[in-house]
Short mmCIF file of C-alpha atoms and ligand atoms in Angstrom, two decimals:
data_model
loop_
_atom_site.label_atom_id
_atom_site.label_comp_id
_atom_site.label_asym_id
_atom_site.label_seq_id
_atom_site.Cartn_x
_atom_site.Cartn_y
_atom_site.Cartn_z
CA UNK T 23 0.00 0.00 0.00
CA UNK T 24 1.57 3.77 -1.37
CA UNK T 25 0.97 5.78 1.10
CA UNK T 26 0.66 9.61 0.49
CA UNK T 27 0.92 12.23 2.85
CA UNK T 28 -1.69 15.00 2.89
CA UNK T 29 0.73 17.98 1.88
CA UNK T 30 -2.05 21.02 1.71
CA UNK T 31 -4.08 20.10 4.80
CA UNK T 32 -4.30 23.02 7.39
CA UNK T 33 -3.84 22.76 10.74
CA UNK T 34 -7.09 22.37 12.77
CA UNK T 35 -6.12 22.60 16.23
CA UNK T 36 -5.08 19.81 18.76
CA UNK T 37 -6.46 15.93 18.04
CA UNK T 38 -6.77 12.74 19.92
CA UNK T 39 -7.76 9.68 18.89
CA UNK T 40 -10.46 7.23 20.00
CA UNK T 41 -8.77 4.68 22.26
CA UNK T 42 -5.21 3.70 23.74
CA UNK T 43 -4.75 0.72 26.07
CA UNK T 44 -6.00 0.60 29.71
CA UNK T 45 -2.46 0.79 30.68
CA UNK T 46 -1.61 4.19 29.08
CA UNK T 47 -4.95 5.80 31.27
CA UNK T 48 -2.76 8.48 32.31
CA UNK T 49 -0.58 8.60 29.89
CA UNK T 50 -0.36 12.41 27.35
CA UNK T 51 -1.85 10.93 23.93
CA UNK T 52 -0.59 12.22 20.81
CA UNK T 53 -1.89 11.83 17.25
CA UNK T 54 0.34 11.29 14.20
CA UNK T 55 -2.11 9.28 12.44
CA UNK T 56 -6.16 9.19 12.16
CA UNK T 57 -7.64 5.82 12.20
CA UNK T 58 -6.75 2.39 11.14
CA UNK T 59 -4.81 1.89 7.33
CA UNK T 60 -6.25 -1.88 7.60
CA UNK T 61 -9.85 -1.56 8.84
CA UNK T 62 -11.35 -5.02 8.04
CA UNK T 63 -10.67 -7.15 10.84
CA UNK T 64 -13.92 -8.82 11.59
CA UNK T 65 -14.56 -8.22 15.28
CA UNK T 66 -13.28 -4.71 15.52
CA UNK T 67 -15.33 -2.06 16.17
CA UNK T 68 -13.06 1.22 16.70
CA UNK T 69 -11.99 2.62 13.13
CA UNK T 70 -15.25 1.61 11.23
CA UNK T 71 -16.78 3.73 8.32
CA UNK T 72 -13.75 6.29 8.92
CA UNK T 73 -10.82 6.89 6.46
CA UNK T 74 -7.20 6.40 7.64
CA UNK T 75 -4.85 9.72 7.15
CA UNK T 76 -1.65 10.59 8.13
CA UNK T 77 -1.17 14.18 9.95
CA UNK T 78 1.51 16.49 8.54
CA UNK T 79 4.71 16.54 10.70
CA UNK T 80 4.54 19.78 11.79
CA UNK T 81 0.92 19.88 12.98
CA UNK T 82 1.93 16.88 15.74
CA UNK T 83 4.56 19.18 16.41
CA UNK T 84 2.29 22.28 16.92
CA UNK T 85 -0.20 19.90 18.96
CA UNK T 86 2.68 18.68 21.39
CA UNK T 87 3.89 22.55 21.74
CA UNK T 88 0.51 23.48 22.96
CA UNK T 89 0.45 20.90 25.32
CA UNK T 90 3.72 22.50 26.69
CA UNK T 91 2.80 25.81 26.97
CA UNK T 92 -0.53 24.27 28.78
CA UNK T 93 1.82 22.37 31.11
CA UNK T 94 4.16 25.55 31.67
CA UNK T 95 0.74 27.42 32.81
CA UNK T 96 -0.22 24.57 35.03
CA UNK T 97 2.68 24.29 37.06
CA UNK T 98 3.42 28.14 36.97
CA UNK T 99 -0.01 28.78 38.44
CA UNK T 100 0.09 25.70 40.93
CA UNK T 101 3.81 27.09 41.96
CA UNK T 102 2.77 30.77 42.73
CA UNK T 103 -0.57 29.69 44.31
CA UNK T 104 0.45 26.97 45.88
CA UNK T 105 -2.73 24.73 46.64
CA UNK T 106 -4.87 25.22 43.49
CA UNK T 107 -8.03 24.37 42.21
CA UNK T 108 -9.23 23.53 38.71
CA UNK T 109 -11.50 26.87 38.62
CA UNK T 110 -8.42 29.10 39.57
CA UNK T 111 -5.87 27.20 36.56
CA UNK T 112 -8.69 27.25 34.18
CA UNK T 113 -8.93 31.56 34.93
CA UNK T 114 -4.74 31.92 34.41
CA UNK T 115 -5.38 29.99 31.68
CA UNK T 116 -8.14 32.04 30.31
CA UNK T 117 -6.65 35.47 30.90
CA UNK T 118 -4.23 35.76 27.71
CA UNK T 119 -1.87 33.10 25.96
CA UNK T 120 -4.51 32.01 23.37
CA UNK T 121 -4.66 28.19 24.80
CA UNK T 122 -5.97 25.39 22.30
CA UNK T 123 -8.50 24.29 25.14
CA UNK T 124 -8.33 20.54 24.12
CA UNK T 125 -4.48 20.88 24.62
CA UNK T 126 -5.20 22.06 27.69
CA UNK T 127 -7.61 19.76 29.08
CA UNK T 128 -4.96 17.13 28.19
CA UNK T 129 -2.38 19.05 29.53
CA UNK T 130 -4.19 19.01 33.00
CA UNK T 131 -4.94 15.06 32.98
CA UNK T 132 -1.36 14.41 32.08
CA UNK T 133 -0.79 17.05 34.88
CA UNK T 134 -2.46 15.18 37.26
CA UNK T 135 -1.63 11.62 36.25
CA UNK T 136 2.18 12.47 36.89
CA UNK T 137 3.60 12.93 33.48
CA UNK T 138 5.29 9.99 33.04
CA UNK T 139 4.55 8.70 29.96
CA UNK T 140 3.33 9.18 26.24
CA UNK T 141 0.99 6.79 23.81
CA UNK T 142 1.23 7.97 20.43
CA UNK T 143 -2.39 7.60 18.40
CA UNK T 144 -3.78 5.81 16.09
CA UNK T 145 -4.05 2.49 15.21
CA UNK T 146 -0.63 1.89 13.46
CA UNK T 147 1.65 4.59 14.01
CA UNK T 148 4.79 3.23 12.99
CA UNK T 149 3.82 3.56 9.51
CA UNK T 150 4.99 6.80 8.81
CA UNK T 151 8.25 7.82 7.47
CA UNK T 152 10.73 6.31 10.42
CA UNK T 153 12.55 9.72 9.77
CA UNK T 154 9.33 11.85 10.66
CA UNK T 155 8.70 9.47 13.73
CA UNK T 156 12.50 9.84 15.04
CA UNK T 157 11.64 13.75 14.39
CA UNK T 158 8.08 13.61 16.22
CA UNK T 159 9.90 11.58 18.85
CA UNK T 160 12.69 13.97 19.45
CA UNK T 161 10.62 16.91 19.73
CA UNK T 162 8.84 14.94 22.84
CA UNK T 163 11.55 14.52 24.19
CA UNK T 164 12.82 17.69 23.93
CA UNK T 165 9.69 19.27 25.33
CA UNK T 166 8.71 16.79 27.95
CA UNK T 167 12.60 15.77 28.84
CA UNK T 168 11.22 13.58 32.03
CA UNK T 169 8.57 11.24 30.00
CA UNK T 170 9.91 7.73 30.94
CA UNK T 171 7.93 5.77 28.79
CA UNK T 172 6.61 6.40 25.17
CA UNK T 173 4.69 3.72 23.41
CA UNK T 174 2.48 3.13 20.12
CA UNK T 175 0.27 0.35 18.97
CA UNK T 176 1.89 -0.98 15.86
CA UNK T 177 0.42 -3.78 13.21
CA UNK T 178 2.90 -6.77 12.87
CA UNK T 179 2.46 -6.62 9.36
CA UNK T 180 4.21 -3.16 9.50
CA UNK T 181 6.90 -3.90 11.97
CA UNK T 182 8.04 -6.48 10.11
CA UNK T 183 8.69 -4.22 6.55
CA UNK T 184 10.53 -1.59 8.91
CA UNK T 185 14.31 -2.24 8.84
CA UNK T 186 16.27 -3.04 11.73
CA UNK T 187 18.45 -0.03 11.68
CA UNK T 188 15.16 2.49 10.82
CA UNK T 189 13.62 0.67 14.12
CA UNK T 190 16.87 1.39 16.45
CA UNK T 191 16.87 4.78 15.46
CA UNK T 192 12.80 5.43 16.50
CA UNK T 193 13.55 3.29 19.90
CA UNK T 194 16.75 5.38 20.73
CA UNK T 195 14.53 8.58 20.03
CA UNK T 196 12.40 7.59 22.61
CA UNK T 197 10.18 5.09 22.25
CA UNK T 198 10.86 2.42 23.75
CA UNK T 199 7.20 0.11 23.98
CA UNK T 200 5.34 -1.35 21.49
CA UNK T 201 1.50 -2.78 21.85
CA UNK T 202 0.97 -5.29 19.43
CA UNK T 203 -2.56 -6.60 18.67
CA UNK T 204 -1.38 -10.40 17.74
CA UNK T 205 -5.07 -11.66 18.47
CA UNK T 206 -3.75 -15.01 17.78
CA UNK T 207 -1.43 -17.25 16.65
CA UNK T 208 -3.27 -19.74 14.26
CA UNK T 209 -3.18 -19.07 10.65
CA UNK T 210 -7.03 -20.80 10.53
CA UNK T 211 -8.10 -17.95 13.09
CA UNK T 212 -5.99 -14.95 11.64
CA UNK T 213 -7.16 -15.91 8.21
CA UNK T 214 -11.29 -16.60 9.31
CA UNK T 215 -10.90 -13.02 11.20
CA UNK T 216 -9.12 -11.12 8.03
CA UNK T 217 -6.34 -10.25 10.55
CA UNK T 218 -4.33 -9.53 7.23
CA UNK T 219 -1.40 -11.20 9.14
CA UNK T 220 -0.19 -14.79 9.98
CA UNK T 221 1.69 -16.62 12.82
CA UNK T 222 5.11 -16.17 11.08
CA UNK T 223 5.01 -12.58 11.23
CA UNK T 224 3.85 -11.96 13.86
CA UNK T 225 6.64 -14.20 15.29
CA UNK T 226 9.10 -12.11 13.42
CA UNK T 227 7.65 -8.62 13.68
CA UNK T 228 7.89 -9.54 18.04
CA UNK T 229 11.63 -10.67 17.46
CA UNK T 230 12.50 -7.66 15.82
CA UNK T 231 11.05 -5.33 18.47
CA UNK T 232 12.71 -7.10 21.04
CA UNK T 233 16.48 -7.12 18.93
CA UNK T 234 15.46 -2.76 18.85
CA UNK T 235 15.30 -3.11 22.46
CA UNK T 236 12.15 -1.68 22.61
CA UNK T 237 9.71 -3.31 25.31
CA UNK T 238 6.81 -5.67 23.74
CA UNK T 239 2.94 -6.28 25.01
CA UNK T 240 1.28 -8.84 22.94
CA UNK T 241 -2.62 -8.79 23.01
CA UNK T 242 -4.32 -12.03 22.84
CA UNK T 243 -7.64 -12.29 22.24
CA UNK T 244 -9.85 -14.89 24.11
CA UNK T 245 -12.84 -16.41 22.10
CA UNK T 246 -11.73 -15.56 18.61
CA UNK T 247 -11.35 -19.02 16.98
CA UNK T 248 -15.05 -19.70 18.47
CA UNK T 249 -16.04 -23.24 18.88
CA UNK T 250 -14.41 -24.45 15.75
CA UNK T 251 -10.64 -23.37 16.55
CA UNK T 252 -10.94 -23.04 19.98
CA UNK T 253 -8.05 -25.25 21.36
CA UNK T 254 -6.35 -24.87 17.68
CA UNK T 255 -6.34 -20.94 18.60
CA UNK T 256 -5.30 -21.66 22.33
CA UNK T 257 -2.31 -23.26 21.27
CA UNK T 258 -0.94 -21.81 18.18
CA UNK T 259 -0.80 -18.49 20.24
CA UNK T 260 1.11 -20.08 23.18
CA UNK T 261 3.68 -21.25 20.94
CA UNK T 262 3.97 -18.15 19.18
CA UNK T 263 4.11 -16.72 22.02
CA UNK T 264 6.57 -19.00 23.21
CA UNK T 265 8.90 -18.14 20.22
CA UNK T 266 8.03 -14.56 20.78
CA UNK T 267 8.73 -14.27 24.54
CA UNK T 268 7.06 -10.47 24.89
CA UNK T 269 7.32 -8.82 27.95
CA UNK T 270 3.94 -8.37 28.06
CA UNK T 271 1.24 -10.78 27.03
CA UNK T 272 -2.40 -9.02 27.48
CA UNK T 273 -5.86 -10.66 27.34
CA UNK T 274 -8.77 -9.00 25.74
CA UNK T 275 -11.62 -10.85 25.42
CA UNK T 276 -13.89 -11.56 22.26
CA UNK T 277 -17.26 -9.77 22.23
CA UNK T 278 -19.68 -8.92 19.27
CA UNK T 279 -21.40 -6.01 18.68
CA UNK T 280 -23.71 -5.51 16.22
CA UNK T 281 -21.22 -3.19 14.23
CA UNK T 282 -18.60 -5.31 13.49
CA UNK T 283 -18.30 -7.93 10.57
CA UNK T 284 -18.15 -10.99 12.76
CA UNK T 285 -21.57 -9.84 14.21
CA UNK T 286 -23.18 -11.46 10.47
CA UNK T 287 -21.49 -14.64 10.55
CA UNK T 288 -22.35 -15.06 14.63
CA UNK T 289 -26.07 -14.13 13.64
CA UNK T 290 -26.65 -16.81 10.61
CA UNK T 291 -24.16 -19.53 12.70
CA UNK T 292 -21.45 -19.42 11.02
CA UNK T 293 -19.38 -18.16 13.92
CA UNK T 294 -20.39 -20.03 16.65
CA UNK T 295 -19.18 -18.17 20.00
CA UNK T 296 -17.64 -19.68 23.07
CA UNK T 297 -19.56 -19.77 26.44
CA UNK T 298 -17.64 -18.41 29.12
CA UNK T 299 -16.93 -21.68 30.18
CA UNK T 300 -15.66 -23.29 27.00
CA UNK T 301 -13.45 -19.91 27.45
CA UNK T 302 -12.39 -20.71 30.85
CA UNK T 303 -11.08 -24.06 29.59
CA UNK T 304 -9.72 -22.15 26.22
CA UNK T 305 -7.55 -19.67 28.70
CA UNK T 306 -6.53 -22.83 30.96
CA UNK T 307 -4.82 -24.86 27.48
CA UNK T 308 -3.35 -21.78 26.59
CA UNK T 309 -1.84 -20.72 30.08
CA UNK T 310 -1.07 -24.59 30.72
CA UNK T 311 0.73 -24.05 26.88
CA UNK T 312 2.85 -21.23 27.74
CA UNK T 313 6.65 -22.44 27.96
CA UNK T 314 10.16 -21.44 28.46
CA UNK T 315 9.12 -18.07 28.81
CA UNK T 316 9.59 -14.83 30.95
CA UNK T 317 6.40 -12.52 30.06
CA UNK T 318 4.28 -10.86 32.41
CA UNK T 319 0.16 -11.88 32.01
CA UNK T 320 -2.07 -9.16 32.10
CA UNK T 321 -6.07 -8.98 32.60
CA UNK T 322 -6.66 -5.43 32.37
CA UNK T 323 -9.34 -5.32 30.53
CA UNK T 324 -13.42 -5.24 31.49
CA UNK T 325 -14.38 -8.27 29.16
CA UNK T 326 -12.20 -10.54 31.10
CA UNK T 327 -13.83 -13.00 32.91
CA UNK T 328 -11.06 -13.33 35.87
CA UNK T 329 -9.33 -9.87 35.78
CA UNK T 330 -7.13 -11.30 38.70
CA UNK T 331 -5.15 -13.56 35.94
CA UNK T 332 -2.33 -12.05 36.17
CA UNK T 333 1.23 -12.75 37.16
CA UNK T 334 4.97 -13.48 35.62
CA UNK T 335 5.97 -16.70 33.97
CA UNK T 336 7.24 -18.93 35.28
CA UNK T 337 7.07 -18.35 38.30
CA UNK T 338 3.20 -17.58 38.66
CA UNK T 339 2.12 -19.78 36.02
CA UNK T 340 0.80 -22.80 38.91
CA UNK T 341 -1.44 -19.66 40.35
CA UNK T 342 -2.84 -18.40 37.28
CA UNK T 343 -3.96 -21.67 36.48
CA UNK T 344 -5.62 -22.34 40.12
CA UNK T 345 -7.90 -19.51 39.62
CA UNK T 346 -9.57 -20.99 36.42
CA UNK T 347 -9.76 -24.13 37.40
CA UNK T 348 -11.27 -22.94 40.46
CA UNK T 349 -14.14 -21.56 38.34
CA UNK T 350 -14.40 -24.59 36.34
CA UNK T 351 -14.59 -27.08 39.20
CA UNK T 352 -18.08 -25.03 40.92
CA UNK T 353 -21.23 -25.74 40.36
CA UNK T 354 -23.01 -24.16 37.59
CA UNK T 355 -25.51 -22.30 39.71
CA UNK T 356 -22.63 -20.69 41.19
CA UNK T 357 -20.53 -20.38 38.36
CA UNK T 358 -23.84 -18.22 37.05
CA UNK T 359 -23.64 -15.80 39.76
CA UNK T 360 -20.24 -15.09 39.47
CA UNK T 361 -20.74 -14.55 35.65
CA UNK T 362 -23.48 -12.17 36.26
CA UNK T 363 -21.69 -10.31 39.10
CA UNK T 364 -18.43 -10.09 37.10
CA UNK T 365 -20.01 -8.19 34.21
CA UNK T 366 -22.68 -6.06 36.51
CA UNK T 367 -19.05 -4.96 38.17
CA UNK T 368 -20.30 -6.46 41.40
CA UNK T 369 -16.86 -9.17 41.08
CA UNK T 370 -13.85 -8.77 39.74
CA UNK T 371 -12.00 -12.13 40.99
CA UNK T 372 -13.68 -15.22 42.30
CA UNK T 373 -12.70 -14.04 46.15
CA UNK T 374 -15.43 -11.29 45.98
CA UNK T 375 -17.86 -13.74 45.81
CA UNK T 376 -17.09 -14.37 49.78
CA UNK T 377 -18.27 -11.00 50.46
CA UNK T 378 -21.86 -11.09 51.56
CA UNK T 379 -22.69 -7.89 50.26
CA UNK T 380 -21.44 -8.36 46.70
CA UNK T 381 -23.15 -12.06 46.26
CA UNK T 382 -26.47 -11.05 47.74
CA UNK T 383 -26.08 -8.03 44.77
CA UNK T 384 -25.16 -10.85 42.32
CA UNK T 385 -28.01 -13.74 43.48
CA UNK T 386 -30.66 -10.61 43.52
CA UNK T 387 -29.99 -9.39 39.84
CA UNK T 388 -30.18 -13.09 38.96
CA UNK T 389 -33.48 -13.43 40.34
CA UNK T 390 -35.10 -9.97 39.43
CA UNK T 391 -34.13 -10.60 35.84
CA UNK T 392 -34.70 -14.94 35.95
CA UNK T 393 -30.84 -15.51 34.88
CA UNK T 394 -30.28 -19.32 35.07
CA UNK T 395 -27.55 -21.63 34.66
CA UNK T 396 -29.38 -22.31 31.38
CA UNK T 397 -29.72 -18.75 30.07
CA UNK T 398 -26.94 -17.00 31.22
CA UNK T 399 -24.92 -16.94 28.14
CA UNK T 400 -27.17 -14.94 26.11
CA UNK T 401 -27.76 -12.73 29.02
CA UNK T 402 -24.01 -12.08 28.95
CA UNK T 403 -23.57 -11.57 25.19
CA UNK T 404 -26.08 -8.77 25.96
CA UNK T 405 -23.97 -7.18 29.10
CA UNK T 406 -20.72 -7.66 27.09
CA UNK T 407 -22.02 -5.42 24.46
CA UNK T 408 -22.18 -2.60 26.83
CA UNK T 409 -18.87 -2.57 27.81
CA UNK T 410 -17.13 -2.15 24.40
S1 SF4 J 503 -5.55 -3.65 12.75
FE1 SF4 J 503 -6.31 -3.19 14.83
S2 SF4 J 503 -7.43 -1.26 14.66
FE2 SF4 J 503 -7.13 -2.05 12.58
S3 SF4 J 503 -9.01 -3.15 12.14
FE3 SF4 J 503 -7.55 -4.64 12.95
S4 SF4 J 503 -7.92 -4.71 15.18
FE4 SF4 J 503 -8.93 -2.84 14.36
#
């Protein structure tokens, strides 16, 4: 794909994008690129029906020097006033200096979150010239000299056409993590999806992130081989994964909205989804298949069913597993309250089921709305919709 940059486009004031990952919540976001340049994988929601651009160079620079001269009000007001509230930074902000007030706004949250770190928007930022990115990156840095951590999302697909040298030079600029949506690791599942990737890149796109020394979080996605591929997809992605050795591995779970492409082929059953218990077992085989490795697990994310899965390999591997297998081993009456209290927010690990307060919440929105053991799946597709 030729790629052309939009030369005569005029600057329209400071932009963010639609999402980042729960881990960059307080993290300054910057835009170099609107949308997704791939757009057609099957069971995501976030780009659709919008057209993927690149922003010129020097706008990202104008939008990261009004986030400075928003920061340089913040902490010149907070310094001279000492304790200061929102109303009183918002006035000095007001009175003079022509503030972009989205800048600002993002100035303050970064403000407040600590200004530690950076997540450059959108979807696939590391297609753009390498040279303009080491440029983008150095102006950051420049600015914001402090900022210990700057990370993109990146497609493998990408990474892997970017040469070793051009990816040194953007990781000694500055950024120095990399969130990869892998999904999964079996061809059958990348393919059925229109991923518009397989395993073996993937595999190498990881590698070569790891030889820039950049840091590596690898999302895995739950659910997506549905019944058909379910174990196939469990363990093609460990073994990836396995060759991959991220320092990061991430679970998102599968859900369907009525939006995305997948939502057609679940409707006439072509995609038949998972239960949360066939996903239970799914995440046990693929935990149980993770080997020789040193990643950290993650289950940051609302869709997860246990968002207390988390730990570092090898070492918390025996753990991780004892949770699901708890779940799997109670009865399903039980195992239909803590389904329904997980996704009402009630639970977030199986422990908060011993609070009596939290399970009376659970039992009681199982009986005012008549959510069995036998229903509760299609009650939950309903819930998970909400939360995407
Ligand atoms: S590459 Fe990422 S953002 Fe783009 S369509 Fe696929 S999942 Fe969505």
């Amino acid at each position: 794909m030729t790629l052309k940059k939009n030369t005569t486009e005029e600057y329209q004031g400071f932009e963010q994008g639609p999402i980042r990952p729960p881990s960059e919540a307080e993290s300054l976001l910057v835009r170099v690129t609107r949308n997704c340049p791939w757009n057609r994988c099957t069971f995501c929601p976030v780009y659709k029906d919008t057209r993927f651009s690149i922003r010129p160079k020097d706008h990202v620079i104008k939008d990261i020097d009004s986030v400075y001269r928003s920061v340089k009000i913040i902490q010149k007001t907070a310094r001279e006033e000492g304790r200061v509230s929102l109303a009183e930074i918002r006035k000095t902000a007001g009175n003079g200096d022509n503030l972009d007030p989205r800048a600002f706004n993002a100035a303050l949250n970064w403000v407040s979150g600590g200004m530690r770190s950076v997540f450059i928007q959108d979807a696939n930022s590391l297609i753009i010239d390498p040279s303009d990115f080491v440029e983008i990156l150095t102006h950051l840095k420049m600015r914001f000299p402090w900022v210990e951590r700057i990370t993109s999302y990146a497609r493998s697909h990408t990474i892997a056409r970017i040469s070793d040298d051009n990816l040194k030079s953007i990781r000694n600029a500055g950024l120095n993590r990399i969130h990869i949506g892998l999904e999964s690791g079996s061809d059958k599942v990348l393919k059925m999806t229109k991923k518009g990737v397989f395993k073996e890149t993937h595999i190498k796109a990881g590698l070569k992130v790891k030889k820039a020394g950049m840091e590596l979080s690898e999302y895995v996605m739950p659910g997506l081989g549905g019944k058909a591929y379910s174990n196939e997809h469990a363990l093609e992605t460990a073994d990836a994964l396995n060759q991959i050795n991220p320092d990061f591995i991430r679970l998102r779970t599968l859900a369907i909205p009525n939006s995305v492409a997948l939502y057609d082929d679940y409707e006439t059953g072509r995609f038949e989804k998972c239960t949360d218990l066939m996903m239970a077992k799914e995440v046990l085989l693929f935990i149980e298949s993770l080997n020789g490795i040193t990643s950290v697990v993650k289950s940051d994310h609302i869709l997860n069913l246990f968002q207390n899965l988390e730990g570092k390999l090898p070492e918390d591997k025996e753990s991780m597993l004892e949770i699901v297998r708890r779940f799997l081993t109670m009865t399903p009456a039980r195992q239909c309250v803590y389904q329904v209290g997980r996704r009402l927010g009630f639970f977030s690990r199986l422990s908060d089921m011993e609070n009596p307060r939290r399970l009376e919440k659970a039992e009681k929105a199982c009986r005012q709305f008549g959510i069995t053991a036998e229903n509760v799946d299609e009650v939950i597709d309903e819930l998970m919709k909400r939360f995407i």
